[in-house]
Tab-separated table of C-alpha atoms in Angstrom:
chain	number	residue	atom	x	y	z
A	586	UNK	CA	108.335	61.612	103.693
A	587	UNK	CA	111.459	63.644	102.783
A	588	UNK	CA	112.043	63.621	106.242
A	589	UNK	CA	111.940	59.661	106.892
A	590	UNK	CA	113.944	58.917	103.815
A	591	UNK	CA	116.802	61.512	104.788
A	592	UNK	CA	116.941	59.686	108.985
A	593	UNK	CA	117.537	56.422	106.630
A	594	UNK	CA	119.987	58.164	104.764
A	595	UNK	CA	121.908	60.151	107.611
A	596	UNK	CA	122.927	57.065	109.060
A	597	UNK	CA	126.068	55.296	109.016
A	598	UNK	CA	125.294	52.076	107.621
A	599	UNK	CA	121.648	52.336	105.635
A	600	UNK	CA	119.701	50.111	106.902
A	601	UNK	CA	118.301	48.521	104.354
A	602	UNK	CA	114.634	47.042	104.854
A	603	UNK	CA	113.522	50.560	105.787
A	604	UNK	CA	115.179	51.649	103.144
A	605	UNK	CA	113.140	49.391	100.620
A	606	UNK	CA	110.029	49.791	102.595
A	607	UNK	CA	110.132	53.723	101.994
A	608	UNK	CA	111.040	53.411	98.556
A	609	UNK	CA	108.209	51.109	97.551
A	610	UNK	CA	105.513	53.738	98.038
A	611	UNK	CA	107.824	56.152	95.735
A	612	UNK	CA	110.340	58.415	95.892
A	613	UNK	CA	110.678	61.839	96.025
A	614	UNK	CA	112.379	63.719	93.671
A	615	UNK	CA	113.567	66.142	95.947
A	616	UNK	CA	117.294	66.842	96.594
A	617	UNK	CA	118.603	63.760	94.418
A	618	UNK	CA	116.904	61.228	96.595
A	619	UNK	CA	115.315	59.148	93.939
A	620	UNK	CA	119.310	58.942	91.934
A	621	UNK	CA	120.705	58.161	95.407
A	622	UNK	CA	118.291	55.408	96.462
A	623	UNK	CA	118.408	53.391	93.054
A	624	UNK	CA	121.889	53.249	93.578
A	625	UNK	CA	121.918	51.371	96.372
A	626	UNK	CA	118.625	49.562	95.622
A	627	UNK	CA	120.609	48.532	92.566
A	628	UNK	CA	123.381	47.123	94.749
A	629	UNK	CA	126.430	50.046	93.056
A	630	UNK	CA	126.560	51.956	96.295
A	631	UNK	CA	127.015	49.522	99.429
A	632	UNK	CA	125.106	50.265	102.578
A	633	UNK	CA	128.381	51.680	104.719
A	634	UNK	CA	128.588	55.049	103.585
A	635	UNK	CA	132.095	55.655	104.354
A	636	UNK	CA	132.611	53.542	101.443
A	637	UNK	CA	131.275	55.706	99.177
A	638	UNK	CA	133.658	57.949	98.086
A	639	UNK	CA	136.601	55.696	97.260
A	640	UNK	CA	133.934	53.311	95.448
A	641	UNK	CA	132.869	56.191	93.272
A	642	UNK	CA	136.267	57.524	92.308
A	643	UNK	CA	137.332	54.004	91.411
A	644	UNK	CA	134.499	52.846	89.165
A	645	UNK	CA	134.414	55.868	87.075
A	646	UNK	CA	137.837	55.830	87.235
A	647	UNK	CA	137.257	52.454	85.388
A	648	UNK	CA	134.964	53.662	83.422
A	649	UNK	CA	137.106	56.329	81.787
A	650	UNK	CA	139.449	53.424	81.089
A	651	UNK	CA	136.692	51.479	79.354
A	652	UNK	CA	135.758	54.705	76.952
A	653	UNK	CA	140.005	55.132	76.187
A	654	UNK	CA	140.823	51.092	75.338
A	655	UNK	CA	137.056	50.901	73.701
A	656	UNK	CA	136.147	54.464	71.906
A	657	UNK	CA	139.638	56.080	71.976
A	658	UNK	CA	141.910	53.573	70.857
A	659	UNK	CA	139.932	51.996	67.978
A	660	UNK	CA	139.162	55.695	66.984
A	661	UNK	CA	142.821	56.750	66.731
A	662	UNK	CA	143.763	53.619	64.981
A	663	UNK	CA	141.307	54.105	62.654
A	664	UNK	CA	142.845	57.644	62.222
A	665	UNK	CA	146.437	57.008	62.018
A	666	UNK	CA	145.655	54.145	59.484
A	667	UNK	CA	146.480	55.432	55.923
A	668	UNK	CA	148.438	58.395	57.220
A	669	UNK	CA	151.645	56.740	56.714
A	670	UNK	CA	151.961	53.429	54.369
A	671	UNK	CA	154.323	51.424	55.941
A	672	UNK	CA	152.437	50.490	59.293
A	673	UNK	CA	149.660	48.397	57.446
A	674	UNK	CA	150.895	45.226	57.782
A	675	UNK	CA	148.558	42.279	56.248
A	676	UNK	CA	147.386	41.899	60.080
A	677	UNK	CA	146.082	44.991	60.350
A	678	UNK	CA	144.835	45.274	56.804
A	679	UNK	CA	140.567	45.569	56.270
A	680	UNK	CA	140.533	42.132	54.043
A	681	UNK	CA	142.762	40.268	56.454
A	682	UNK	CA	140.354	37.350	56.859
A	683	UNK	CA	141.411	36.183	60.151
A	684	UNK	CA	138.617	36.348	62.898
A	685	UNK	CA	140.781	38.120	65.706
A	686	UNK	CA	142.234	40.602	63.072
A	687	UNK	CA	141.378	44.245	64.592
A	688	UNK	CA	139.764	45.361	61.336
A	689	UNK	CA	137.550	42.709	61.842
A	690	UNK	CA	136.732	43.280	65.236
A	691	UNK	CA	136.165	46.763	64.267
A	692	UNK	CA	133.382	46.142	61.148
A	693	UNK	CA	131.562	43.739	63.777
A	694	UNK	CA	131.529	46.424	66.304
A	695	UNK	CA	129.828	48.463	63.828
A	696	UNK	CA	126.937	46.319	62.782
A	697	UNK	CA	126.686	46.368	67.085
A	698	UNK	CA	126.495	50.227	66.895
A	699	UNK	CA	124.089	50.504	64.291
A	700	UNK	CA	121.923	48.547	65.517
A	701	UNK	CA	122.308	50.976	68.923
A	702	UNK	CA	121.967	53.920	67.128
A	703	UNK	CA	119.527	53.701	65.575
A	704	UNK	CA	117.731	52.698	68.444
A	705	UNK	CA	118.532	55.287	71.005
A	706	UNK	CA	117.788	57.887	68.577
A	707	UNK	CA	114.219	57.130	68.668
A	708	UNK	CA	114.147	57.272	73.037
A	709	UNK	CA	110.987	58.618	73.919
A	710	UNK	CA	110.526	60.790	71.041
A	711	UNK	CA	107.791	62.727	72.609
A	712	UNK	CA	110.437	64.537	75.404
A	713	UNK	CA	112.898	66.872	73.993
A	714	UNK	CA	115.563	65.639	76.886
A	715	UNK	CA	117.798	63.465	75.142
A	716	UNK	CA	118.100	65.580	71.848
A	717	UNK	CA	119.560	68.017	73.908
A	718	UNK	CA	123.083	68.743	74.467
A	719	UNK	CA	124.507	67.366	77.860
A	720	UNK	CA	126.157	69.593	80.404
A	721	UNK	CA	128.649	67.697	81.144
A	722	UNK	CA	129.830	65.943	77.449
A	723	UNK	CA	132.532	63.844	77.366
A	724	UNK	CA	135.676	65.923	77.673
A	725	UNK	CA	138.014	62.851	76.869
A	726	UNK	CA	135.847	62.445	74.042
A	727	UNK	CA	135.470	65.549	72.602
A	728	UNK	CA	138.521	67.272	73.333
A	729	UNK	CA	139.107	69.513	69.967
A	730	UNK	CA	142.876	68.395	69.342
A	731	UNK	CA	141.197	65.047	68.697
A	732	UNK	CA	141.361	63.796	64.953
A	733	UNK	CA	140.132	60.283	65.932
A	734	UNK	CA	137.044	58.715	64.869
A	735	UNK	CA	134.161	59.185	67.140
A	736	UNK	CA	131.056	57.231	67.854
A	737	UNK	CA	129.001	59.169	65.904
A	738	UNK	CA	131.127	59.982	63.093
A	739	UNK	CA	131.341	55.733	62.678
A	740	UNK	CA	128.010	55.485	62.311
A	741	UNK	CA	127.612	58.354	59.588
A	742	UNK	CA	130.842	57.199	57.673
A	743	UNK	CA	129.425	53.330	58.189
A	744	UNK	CA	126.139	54.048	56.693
A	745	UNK	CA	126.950	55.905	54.127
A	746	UNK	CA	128.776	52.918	53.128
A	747	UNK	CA	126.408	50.181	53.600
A	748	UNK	CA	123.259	49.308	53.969
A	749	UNK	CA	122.194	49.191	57.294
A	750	UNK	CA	120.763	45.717	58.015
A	751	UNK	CA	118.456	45.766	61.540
A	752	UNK	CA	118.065	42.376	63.106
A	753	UNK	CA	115.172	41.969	65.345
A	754	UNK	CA	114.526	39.669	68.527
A	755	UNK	CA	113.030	36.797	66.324
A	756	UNK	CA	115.790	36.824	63.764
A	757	UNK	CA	114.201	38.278	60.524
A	758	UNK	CA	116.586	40.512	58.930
A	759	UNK	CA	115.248	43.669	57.581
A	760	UNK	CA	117.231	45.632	55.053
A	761	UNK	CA	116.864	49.142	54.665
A	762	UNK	CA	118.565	51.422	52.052
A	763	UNK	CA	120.224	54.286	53.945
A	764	UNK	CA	118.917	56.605	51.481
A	765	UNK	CA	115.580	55.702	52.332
A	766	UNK	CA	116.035	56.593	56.146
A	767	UNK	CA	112.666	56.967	58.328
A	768	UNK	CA	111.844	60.465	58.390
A	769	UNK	CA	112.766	60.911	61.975
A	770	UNK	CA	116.455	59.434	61.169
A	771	UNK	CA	119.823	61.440	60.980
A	772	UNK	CA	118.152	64.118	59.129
A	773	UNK	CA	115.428	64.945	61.252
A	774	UNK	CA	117.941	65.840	64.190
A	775	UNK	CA	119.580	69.073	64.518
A	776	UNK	CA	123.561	68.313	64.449
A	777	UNK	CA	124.792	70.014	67.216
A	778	UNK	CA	128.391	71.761	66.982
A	779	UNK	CA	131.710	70.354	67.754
A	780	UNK	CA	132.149	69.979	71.671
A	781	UNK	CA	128.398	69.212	72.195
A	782	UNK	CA	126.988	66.096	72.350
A	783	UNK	CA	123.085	65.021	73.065
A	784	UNK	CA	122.262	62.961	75.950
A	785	UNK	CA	121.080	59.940	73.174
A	786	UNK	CA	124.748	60.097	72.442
A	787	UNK	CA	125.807	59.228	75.935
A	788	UNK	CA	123.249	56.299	76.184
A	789	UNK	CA	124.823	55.158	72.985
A	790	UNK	CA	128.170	54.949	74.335
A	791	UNK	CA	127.141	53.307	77.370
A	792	UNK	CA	125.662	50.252	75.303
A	793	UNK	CA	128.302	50.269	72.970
A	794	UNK	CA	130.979	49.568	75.507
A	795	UNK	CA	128.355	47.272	77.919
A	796	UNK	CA	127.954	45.409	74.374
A	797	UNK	CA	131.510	44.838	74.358
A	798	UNK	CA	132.265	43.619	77.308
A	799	UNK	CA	129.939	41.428	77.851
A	800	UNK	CA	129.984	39.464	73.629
A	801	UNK	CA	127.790	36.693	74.932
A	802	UNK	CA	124.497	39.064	74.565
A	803	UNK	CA	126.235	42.421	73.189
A	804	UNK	CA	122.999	44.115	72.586
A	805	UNK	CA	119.403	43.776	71.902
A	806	UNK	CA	116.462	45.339	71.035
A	807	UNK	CA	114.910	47.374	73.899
A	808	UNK	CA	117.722	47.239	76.344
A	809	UNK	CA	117.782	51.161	75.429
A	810	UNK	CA	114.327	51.225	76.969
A	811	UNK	CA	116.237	50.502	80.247
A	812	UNK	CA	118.690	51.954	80.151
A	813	UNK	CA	116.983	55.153	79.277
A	814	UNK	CA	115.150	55.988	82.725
A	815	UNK	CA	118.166	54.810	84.349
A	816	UNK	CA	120.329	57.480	82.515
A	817	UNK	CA	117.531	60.283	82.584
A	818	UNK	CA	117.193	59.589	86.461
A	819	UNK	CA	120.902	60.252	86.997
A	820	UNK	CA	121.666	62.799	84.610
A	821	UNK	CA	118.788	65.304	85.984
A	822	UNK	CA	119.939	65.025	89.439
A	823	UNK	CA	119.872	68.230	91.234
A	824	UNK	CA	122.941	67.832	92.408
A	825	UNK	CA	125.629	68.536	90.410
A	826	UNK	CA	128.189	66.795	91.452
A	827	UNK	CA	126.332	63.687	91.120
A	828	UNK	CA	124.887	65.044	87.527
A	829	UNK	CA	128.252	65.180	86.174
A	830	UNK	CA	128.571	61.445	86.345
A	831	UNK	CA	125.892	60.308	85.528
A	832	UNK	CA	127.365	58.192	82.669
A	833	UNK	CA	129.683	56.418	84.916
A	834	UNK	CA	126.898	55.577	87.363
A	835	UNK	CA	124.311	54.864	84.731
A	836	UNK	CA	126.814	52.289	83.488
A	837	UNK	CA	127.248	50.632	86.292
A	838	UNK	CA	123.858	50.286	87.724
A	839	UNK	CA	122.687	49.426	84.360
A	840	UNK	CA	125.037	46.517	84.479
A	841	UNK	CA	123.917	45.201	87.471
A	842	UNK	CA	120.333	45.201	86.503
A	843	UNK	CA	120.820	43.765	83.791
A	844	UNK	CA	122.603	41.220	85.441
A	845	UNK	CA	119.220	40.169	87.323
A	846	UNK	CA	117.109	40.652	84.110
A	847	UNK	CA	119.609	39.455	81.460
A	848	UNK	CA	117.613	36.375	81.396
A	849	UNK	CA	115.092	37.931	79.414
A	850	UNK	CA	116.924	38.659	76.541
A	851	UNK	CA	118.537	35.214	75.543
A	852	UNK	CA	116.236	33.916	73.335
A	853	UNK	CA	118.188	30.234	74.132
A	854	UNK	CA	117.068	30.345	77.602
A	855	UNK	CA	113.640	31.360	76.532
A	856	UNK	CA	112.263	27.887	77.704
A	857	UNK	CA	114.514	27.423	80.645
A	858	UNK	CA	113.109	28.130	84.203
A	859	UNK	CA	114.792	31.748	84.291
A	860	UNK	CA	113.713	32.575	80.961
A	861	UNK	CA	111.065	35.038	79.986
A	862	UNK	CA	108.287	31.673	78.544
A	863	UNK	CA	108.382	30.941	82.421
A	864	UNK	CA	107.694	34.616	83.484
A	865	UNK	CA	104.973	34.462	81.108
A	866	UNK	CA	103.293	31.696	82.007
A	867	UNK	CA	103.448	33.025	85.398
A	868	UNK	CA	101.873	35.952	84.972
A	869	UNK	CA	98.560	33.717	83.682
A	870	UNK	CA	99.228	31.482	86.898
A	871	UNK	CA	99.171	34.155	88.900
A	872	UNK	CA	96.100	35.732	86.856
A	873	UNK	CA	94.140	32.539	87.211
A	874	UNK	CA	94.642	32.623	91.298
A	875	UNK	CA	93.166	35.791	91.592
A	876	UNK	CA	90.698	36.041	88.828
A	877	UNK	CA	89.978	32.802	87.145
A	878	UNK	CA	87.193	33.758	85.093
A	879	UNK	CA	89.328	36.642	83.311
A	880	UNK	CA	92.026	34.084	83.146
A	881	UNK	CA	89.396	31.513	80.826
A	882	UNK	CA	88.255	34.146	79.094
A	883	UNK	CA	92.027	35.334	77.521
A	884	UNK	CA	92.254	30.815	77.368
A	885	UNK	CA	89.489	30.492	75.574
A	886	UNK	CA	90.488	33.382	72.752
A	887	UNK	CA	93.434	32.233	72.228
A	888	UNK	CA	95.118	35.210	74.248
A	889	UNK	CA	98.482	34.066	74.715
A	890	UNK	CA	100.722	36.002	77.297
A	891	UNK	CA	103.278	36.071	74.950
A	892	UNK	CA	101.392	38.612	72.684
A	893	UNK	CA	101.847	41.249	75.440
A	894	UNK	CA	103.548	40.200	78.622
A	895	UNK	CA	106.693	39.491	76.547
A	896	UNK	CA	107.303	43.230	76.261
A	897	UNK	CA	105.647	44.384	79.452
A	898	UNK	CA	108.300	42.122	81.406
A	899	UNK	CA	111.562	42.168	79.487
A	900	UNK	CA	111.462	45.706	79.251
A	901	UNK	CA	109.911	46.530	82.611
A	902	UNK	CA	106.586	48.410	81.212
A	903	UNK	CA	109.140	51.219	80.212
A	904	UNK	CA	107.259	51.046	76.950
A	905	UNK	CA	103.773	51.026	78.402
A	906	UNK	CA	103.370	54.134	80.252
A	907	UNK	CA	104.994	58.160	80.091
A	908	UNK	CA	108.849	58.513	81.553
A	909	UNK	CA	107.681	59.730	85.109
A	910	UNK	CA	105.332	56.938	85.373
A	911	UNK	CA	107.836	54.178	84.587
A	912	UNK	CA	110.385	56.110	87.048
A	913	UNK	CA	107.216	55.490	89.793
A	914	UNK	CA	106.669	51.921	88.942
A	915	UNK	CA	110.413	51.612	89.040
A	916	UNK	CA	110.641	52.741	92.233
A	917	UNK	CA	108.490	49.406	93.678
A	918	UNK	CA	110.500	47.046	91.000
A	919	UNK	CA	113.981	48.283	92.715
A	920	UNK	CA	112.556	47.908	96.142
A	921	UNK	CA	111.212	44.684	95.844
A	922	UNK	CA	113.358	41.940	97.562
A	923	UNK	CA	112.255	39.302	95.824
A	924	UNK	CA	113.400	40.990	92.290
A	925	UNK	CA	110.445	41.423	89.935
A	926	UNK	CA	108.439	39.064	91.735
A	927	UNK	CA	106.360	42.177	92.313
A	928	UNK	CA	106.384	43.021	87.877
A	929	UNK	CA	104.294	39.902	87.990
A	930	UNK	CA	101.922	41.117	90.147
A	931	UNK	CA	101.661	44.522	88.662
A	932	UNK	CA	101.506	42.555	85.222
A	933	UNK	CA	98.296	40.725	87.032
A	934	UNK	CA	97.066	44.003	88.138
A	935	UNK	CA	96.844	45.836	85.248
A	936	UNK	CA	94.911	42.891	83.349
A	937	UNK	CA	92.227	42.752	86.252
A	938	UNK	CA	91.282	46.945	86.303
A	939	UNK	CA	90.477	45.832	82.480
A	940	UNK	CA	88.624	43.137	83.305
A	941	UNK	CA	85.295	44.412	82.183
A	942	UNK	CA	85.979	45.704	78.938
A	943	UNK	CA	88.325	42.232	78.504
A	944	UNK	CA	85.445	40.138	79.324
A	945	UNK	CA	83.131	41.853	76.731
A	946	UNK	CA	85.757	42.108	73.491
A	947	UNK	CA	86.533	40.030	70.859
A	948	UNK	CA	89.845	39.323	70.217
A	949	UNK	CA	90.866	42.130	68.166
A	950	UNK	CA	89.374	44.620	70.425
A	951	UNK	CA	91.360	42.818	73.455
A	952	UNK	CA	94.646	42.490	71.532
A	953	UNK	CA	94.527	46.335	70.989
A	954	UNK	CA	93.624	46.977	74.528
A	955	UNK	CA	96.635	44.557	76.017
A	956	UNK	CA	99.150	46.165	73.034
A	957	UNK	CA	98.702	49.698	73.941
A	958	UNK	CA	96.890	49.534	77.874
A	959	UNK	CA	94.024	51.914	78.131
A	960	UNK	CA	95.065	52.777	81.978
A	961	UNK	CA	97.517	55.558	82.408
A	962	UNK	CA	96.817	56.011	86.115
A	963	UNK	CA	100.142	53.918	87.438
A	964	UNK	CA	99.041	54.592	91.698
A	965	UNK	CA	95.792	52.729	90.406
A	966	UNK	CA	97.848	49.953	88.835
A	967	UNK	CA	100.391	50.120	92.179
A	968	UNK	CA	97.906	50.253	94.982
A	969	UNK	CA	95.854	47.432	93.288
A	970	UNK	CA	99.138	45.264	92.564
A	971	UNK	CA	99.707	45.450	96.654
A	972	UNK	CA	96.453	44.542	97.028
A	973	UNK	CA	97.271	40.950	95.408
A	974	UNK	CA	100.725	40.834	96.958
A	975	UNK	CA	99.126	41.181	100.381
A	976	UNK	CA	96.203	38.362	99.489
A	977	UNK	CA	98.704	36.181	99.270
């Protein structure tokens, strides 16, 4: 297999239906295959590989620029403010009411990055990899002659300051004193020194500055969930040169999948045909093709998709199974031409190998089944997903 994916790889110009066709049945994780394919699969690297190299220097070229105008700049500001009087004019003082004033660009940014924070702190708690330090931190970043404000010194001055207020999806507004953090909150984690920085801290920048430049979603709840086996992908490559970027390239593949997926997490296009209601419904469309008494069953309980296939699509099952396995299933989502016409199928599958135990339980007992999925066997789910593709 190795073998077949590096002749599609050697050429000049991948060609690209082989290229999907290997990847759907998984790829390996030898040599920095799996990192290589999703970039291209996610449409970052383009299919002539003489491109390559120039395309690479210039987007994280770009990207450094996004971390100086975005995390540099507002963090020396913020340093050089109150060091001498005279430069704070009324437009750049805090209470200057105006909308476009930077101060108040600034506190809106940072009700943005708590919300992030305190999210990708909590990534897949049960793997040590992103509390640990990154090989390759941000040397712009943390270079020691810096005085500026970091990322993560906003958030621990911000919420020391305020209370942090976490909004979810459907708009109820929780507020939580910060001295009543969860116990696995800032405490919990071991700061590590100056000139270290975890890998959660990298995902955090990388929504941070994807939040700002695109301020008609900025960020919501579980787009760390994909970002995160994007990120862990990349930044375990086994090659090094590509493991030193991996927060470029996790950027930038992480914007173009969320360009396809995006969708999902507009709650005003819930209803429209590319919102995630549609998906839904197709997933019990679908369901009642292939299986229709299953499909009457969930009907006649009052199952609606929306109780589980809301978070199984929008966040690609990345909270459903262990990291590898998403990685797997991941593999046949990026392959699939038809973009996540294939989720729906695996969505379809993985109510059908439950079938049995669905058909017998009450409601409760099939809630809890469909909110944490007994199966953990994701070939099982895959092979038997195919199965309904190719019954088509």
């Amino acid at each position: 297999r190795i073998a077949d994916f590096q002749e599609v790889l050697g050429e000049p110009t991948v060609a690209l239906t082989k290229l999907r066709d290997l990847c759907f049945s998984g790829i390996p994780f030898d040599g920095g295959l799996r990192c290589l394919c999703w970039k291209i699969l996610l449409n970052y690297l383009p299919l002539e590989k003489a491109l390559w190299s120039s395309l690479l220097k210039k987007q994280r070229d770009l990207y450094s620029q996004f971390l100086k105008e975005m995390i540099i700049q507002p963090g020396i500001a913020k340093a050089n403010l109150g060091v001498s009087r005279e430069d704070v004019t009324l437009e750049d003082h805090p209470l200057n009411p105006n909308p476009d004033s930077r101060w108040n660009t600034y506190f809106k940014d940072n009700e943005v990055l708590l919300q992030i924070d305190k999210d990708v702190r909590r990534l897949y708690p049960d793997m040590a990899f992103f509390q640990r330090p990154t090989d390759y931190p941000c040397l712009l970043i943390l270079d020691p002659q810096n005085e500026f404000e970091t990322l993560r010194k906003r958030v621990e001055q911000t919420t020391l300051k305020s209370q942090t207020v976490a909004r979810n999806r459907s708009g109820v507004t929780n507020v939580s004193s910060p001295h009543k953090m969860t116990p696995n909150s800032l405490s919990e984690y071991q700061v590590l020194p100056n000139g270290c920085e975890a890998h959660w801290e990298v995902v955090e920048r990388i929504l941070f500055i994807y939040a700002k430049l695109n301020p008609g979603i900025a960020y919501v709840q579980g787009m760390n969930e994909i970002v995160g086996p994007l990120y862990y992908t990349f930044a375990t490559d086994p090659n090094s040169e590509w493991k030193e970027h991996a927060e470029a390239d996790t950027f930038f593949c992480f914007t173009n999948l969320m360009a396809e997926i995006r969708d999902n997490f507009i709650k005003s296009l819930d209803d429209s045909q590319c919102g995630i209601t549609y998906k839904m419904e197709k997933v019990y469309s679908t369901l009642k093709e292939k299986d229709v008494e299953l499909y009457l069953k969930l009907q006649e309980q009052n199952i609606k998709p929306q109780f589980f296939a809301f978070r199984w699509l929008t966040l690609l099952l990345s909270q459903e199974f262990l990291l590898p396995d998403v990685i797997r299933i991941w593999d046949s989502l990026f392959a699939d031409d038809k973009r996540f016409d294939f989720l729906l199928l695996v969505c379809c599958a993985m109510l059908t190998l439950i079938r049995d135990q669905l058909l017998e339980g009450d409601f409760t007992l099939n809630m809890r089944l469909l909110q944490d999925y007994p199966i953990s066997d994701v070939h099982l789910i895959l092979k038997k997903a195919k199965e309904l593709q190719d019954s088509k």
